[in-house]
Short mmCIF file of C-alpha atoms in Angstrom, two decimals:
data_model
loop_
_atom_site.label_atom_id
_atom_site.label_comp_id
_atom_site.label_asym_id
_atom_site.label_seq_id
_atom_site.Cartn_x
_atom_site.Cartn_y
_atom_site.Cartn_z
CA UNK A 1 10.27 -8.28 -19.49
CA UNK A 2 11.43 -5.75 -17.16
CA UNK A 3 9.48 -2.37 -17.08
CA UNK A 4 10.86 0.90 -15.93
CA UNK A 5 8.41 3.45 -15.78
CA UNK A 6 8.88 7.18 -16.12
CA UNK A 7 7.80 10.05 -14.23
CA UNK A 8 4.27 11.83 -15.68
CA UNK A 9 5.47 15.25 -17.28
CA UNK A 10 3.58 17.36 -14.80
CA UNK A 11 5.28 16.27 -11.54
CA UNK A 12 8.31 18.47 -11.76
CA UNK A 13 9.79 16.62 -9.01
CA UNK A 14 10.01 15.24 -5.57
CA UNK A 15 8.43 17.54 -2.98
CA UNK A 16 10.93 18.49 -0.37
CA UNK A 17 11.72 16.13 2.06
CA UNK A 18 11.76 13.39 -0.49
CA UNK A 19 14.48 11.10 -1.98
CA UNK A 20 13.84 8.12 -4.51
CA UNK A 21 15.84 5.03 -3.99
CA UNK A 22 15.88 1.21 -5.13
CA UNK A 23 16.68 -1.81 -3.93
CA UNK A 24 17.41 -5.57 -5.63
CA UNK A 25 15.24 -7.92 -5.40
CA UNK A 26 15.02 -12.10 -6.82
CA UNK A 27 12.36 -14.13 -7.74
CA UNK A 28 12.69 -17.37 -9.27
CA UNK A 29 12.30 -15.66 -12.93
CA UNK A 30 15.35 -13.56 -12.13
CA UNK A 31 16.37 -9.97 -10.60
CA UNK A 32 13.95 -6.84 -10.07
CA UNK A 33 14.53 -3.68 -8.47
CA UNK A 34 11.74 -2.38 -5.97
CA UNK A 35 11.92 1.18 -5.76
CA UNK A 36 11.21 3.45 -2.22
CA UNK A 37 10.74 6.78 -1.77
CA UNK A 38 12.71 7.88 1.77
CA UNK A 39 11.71 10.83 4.18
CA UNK A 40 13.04 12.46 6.88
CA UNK A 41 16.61 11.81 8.52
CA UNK A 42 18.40 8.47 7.04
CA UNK A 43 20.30 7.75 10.51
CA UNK A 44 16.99 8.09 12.31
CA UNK A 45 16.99 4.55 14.12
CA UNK A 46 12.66 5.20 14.43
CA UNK A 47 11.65 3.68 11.33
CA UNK A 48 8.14 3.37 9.61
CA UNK A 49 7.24 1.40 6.93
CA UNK A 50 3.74 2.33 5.12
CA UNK A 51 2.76 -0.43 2.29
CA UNK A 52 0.52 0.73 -0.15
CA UNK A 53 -2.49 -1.38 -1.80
CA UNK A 54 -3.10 -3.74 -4.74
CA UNK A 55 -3.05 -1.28 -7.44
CA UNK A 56 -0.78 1.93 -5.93
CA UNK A 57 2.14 2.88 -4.53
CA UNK A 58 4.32 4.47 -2.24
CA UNK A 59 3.18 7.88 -3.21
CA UNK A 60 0.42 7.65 -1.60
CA UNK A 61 1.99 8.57 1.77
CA UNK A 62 3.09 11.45 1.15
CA UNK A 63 1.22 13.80 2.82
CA UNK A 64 1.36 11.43 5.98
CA UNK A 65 5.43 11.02 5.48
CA UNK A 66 5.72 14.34 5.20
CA UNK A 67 4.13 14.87 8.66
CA UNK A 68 5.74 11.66 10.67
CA UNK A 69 8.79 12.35 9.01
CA UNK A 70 9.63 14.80 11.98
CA UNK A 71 9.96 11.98 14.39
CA UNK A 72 10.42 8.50 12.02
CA UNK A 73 12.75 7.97 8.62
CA UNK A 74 9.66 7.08 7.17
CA UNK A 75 9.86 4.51 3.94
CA UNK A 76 7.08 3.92 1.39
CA UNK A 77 7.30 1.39 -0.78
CA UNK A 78 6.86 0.64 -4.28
CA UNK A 79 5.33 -3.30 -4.28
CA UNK A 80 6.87 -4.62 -7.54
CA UNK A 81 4.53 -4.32 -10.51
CA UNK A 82 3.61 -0.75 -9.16
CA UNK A 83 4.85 2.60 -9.36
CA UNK A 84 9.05 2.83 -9.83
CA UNK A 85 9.15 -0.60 -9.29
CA UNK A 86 10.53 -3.06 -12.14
CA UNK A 87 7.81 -5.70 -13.92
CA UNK A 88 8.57 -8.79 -12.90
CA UNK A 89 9.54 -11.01 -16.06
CA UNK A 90 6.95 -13.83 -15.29
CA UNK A 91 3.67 -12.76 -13.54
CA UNK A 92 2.68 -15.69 -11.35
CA UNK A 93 5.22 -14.09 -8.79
CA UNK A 94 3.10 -11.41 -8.42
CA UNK A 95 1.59 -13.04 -4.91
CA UNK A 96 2.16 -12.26 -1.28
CA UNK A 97 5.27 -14.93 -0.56
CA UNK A 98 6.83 -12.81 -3.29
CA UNK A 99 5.91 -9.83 -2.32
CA UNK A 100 6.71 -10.45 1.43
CA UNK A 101 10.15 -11.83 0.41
CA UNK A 102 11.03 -8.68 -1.39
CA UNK A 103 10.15 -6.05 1.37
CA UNK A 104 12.71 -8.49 4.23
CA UNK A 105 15.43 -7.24 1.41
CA UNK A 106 14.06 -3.75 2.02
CA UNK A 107 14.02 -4.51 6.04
CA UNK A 108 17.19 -5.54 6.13
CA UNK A 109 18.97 -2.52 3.90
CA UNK A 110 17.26 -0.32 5.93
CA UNK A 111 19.89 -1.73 8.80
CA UNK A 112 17.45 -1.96 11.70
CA UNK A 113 16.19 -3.93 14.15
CA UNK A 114 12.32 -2.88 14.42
CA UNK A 115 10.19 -1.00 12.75
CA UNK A 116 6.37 0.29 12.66
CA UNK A 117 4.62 -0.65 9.99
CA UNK A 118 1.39 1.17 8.50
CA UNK A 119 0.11 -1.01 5.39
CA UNK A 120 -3.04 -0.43 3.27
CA UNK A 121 -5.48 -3.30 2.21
CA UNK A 122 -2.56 -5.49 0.57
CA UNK A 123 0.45 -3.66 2.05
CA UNK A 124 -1.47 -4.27 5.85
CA UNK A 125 -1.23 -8.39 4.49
CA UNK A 126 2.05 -8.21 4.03
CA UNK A 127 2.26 -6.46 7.73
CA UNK A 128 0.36 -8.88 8.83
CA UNK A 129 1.97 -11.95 7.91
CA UNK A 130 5.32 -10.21 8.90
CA UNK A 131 4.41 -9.71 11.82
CA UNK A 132 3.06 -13.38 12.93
CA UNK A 133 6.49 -15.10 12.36
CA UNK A 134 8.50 -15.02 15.54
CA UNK A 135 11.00 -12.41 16.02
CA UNK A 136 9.16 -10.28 14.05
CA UNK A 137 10.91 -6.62 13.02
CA UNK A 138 7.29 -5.33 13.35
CA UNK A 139 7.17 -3.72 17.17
CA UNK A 140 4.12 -1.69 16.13
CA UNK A 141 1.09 -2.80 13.22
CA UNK A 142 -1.19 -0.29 11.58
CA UNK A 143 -4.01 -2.53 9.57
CA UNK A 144 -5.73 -0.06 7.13
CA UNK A 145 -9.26 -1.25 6.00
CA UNK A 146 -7.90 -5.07 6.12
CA UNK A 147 -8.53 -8.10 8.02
CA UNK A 148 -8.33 -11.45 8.31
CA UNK A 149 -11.56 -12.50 6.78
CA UNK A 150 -11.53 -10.65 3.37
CA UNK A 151 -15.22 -11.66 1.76
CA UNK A 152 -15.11 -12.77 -2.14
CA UNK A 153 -17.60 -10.60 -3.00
CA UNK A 154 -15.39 -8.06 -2.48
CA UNK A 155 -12.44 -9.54 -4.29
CA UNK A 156 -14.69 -9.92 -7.32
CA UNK A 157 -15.70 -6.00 -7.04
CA UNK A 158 -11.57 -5.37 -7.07
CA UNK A 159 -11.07 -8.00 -10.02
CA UNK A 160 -13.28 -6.21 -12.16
CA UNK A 161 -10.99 -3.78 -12.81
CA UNK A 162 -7.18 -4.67 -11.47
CA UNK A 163 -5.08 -4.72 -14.52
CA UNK A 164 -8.31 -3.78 -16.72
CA UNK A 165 -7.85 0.34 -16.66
CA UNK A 166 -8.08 2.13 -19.76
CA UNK A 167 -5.44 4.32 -21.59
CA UNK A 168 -6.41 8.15 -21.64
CA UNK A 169 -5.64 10.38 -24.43
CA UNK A 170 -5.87 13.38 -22.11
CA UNK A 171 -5.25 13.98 -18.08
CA UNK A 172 -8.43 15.15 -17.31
CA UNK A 173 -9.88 11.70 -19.01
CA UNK A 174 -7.30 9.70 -16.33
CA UNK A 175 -8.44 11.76 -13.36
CA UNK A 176 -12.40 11.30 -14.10
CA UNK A 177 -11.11 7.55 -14.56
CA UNK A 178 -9.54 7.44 -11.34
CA UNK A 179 -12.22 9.70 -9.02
CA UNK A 180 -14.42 7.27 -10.59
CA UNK A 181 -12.67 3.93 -9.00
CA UNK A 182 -11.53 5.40 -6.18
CA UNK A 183 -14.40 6.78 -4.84
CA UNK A 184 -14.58 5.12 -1.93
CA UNK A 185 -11.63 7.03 -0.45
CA UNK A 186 -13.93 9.72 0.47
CA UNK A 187 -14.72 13.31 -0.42
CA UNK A 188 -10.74 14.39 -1.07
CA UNK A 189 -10.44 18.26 -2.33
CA UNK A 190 -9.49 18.72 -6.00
CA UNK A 191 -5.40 18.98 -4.88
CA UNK A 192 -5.60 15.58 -3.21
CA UNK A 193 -7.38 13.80 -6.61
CA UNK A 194 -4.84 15.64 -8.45
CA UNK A 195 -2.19 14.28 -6.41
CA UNK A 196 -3.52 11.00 -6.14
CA UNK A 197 -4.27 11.04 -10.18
CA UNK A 198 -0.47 12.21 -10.98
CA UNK A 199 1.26 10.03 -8.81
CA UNK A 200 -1.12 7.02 -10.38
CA UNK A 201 0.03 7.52 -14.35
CA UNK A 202 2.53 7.18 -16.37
CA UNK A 203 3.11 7.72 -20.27
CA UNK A 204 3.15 5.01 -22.53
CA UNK A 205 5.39 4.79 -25.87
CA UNK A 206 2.38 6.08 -27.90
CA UNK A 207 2.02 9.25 -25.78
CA UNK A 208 -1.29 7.68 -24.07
CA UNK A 209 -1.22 8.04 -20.37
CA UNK A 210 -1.91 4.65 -18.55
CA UNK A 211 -1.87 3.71 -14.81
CA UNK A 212 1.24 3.12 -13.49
CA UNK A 213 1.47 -1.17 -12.80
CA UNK A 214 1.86 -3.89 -14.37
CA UNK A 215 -1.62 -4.93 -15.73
CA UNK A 216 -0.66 -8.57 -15.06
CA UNK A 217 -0.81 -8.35 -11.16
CA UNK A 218 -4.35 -8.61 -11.59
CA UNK A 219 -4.08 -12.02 -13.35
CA UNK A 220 -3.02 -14.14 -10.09
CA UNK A 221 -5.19 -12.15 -8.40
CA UNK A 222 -8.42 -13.24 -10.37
CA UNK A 223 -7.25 -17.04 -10.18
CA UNK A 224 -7.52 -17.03 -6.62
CA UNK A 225 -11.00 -16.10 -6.49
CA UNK A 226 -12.53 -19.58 -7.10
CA UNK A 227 -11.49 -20.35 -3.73
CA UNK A 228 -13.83 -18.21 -1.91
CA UNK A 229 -13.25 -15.80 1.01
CA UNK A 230 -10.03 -14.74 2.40
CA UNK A 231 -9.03 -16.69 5.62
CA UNK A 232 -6.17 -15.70 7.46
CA UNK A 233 -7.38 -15.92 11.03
CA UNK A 234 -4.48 -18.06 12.09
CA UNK A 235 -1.82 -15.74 10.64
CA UNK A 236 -3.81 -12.69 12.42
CA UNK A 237 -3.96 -14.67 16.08
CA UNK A 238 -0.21 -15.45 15.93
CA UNK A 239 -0.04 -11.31 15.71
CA UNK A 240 1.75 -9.93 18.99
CA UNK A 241 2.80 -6.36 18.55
CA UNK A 242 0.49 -3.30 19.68
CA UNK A 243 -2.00 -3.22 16.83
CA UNK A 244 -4.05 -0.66 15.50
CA UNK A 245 -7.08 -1.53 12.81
CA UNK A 246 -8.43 1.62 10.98
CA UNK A 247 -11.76 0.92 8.94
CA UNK A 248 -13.57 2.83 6.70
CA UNK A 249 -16.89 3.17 8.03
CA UNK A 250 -18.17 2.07 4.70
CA UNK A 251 -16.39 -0.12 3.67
CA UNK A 252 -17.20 -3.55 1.84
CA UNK A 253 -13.75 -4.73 2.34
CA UNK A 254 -13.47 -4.87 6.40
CA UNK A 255 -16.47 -5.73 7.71
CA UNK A 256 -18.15 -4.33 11.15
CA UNK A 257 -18.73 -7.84 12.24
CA UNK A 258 -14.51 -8.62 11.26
CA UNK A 259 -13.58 -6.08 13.30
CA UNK A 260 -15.41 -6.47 15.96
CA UNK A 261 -14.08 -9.97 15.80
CA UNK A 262 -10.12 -8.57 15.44
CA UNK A 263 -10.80 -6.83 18.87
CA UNK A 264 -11.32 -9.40 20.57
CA UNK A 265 -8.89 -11.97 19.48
CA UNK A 266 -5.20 -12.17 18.21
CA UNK A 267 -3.12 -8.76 19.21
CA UNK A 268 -6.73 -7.61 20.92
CA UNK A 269 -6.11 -4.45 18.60
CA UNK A 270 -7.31 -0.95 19.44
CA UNK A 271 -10.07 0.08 16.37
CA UNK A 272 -10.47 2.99 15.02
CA UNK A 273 -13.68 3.48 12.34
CA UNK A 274 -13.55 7.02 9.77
CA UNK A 275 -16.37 8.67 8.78
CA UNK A 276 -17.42 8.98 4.98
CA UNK A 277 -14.96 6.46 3.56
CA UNK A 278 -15.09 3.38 2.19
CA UNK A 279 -12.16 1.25 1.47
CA UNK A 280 -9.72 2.81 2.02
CA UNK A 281 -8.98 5.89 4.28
CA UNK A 282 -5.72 7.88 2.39
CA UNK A 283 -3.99 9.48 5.15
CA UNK A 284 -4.60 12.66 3.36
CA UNK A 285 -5.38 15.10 6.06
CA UNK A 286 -4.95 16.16 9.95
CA UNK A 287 -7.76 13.83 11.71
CA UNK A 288 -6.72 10.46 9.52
CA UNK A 289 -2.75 11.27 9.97
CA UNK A 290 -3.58 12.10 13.57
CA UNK A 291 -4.89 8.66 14.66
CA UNK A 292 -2.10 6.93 13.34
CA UNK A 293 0.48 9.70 14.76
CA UNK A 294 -1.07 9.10 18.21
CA UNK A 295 -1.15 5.35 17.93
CA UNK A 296 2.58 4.78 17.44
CA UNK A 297 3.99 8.03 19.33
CA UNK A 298 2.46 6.03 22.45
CA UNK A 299 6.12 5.16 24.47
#
């Protein structure tokens, strides 16, 4: 069944700058709508796309949208399953041809030719296979703390708890909940976790607050894990565009030895490694947004 989740009662709207829209979307169950939030000016032709990962949504950009929205119409976003987006109706679609199919739609009612793209973890996967195919709308990739080679130990750490989160009876429970699994983001001050934490919930029928996706995306997710690493290397070498990989300089996810590997091989990416983070770096503040502003503000 189709799910249309609310807004948490303490956002008391969309920070300036921002509009909510939706687009429609098929699988082979039927129609979903994948919701976007929209910055900046909508006849801007400089568009940038930033793809969120496997549990969150387009939200999380804002504090980088807000910024790159002076130069791009900058569009995050929500992956269906997450955030404004409907539930999709039978939960095996919740994989990547799905999820790849459904952001083209987005492409094309956007009405442009290229665009950047900026994806995190599972949103840079969905960049990245985007931008293999020939004629790709992708003229410039930003990988964030993903690779080709994903290892399955760290797909088991992320099964553990994908689709697995607890309901919370009070906010302060969610936002211990969520500082707690998203640690490795870093040392974020109290307004970012807050931000982070707000944009992450949403109230169920009962009153309980509950993270805002479908807890079936982490079903396909788990069945995929018999089958070992992650190993996309072909899909990554077919990669043209001027790339960019960002890596969390502790994280378990991209590996030193993978990227060393994606420098050398495929798009020959420049690399960028932050300090203090894990998996993954949030865009939350001037050095992170600045290495991504510089990378695609390059003529």
């Amino acid at each position: 069944m189709s799910v249309r989740a609310d807004l948490s009662p303490w956002l008391a709207g969309a920070p300036p700058g921002l509009v909510e829209r939706e687009v429609r979307c098929a699988s082979a169950a039927g129609l979903h709508r994948m919701a976007y939030t929209e910055w900046g000016e909508r006849d801007n032709p400089n568009v940038l796309v930033c793809a969120h990962g496997l549990t969150r949504n387009g939200r999380d950009f804002d504090a980088l949208a807000r910024v790159m929205s002076a130069d791009y119409r900058v569009i995050c976003p929500d992956v269906v399953g997450r955030g404004r987006s409907d539930w999709l109706r039978d939960p095996s679609y919740y994989v990547f041809p799905q999820y790849v199919a459904d952001l083209m739609v987005l492409l094309a009612r956007l009405d442009v030719d290229r665009v950047h793209w900026l994806g995190t973890s599972m949103g840079g996967l969905i960049g990245m296979w985007i931008a293999s195919q020939d004629d790709s709308p992708i003229s410039r990739l930003v990988l964030n703390d993903v690779g080709p080679l994903i290892p399955v130990a760290s797909l088991h750490l992320i099964g553990e708890y994908v689709g697995r989160a607890p309901r919370f009876a009070t906010y302060d429970a969610a936002e211990k909940y969520v500082r707690l699994v998203s640690e490795p983001f870093g040392h974020l001050t109290d307004a970012q976790w807050r931000h982070l934490t707000e944009c992450s919930l949403q109230r169920a029928d009962d009153g309980c607050l509950e993270m805002r996706y479908d807890p079936a995306i982490g079903d396909p997710f788990r069945r995929q894990l018999s089958a070992g690493d992650v190993d996309l290397w072909p899909i990554y070498d077919a990669i043209r565009c001027p790339t960019l990989v960002v890596r969390g300089a502790d994280s378990a996810v991209l590996t030193r030895a993978s990227l060393r590997e994606m420098a050398n091989r495929g798009p020959r990416p420049q690399t960028v490694e932050i300090p203090g983070v894990g998996h993954a770096p949030m865009f939350l503040d001037d050095v992170q947004i600045g290495v991504v502003r510089d990378f695609l503000q390059v003529a």
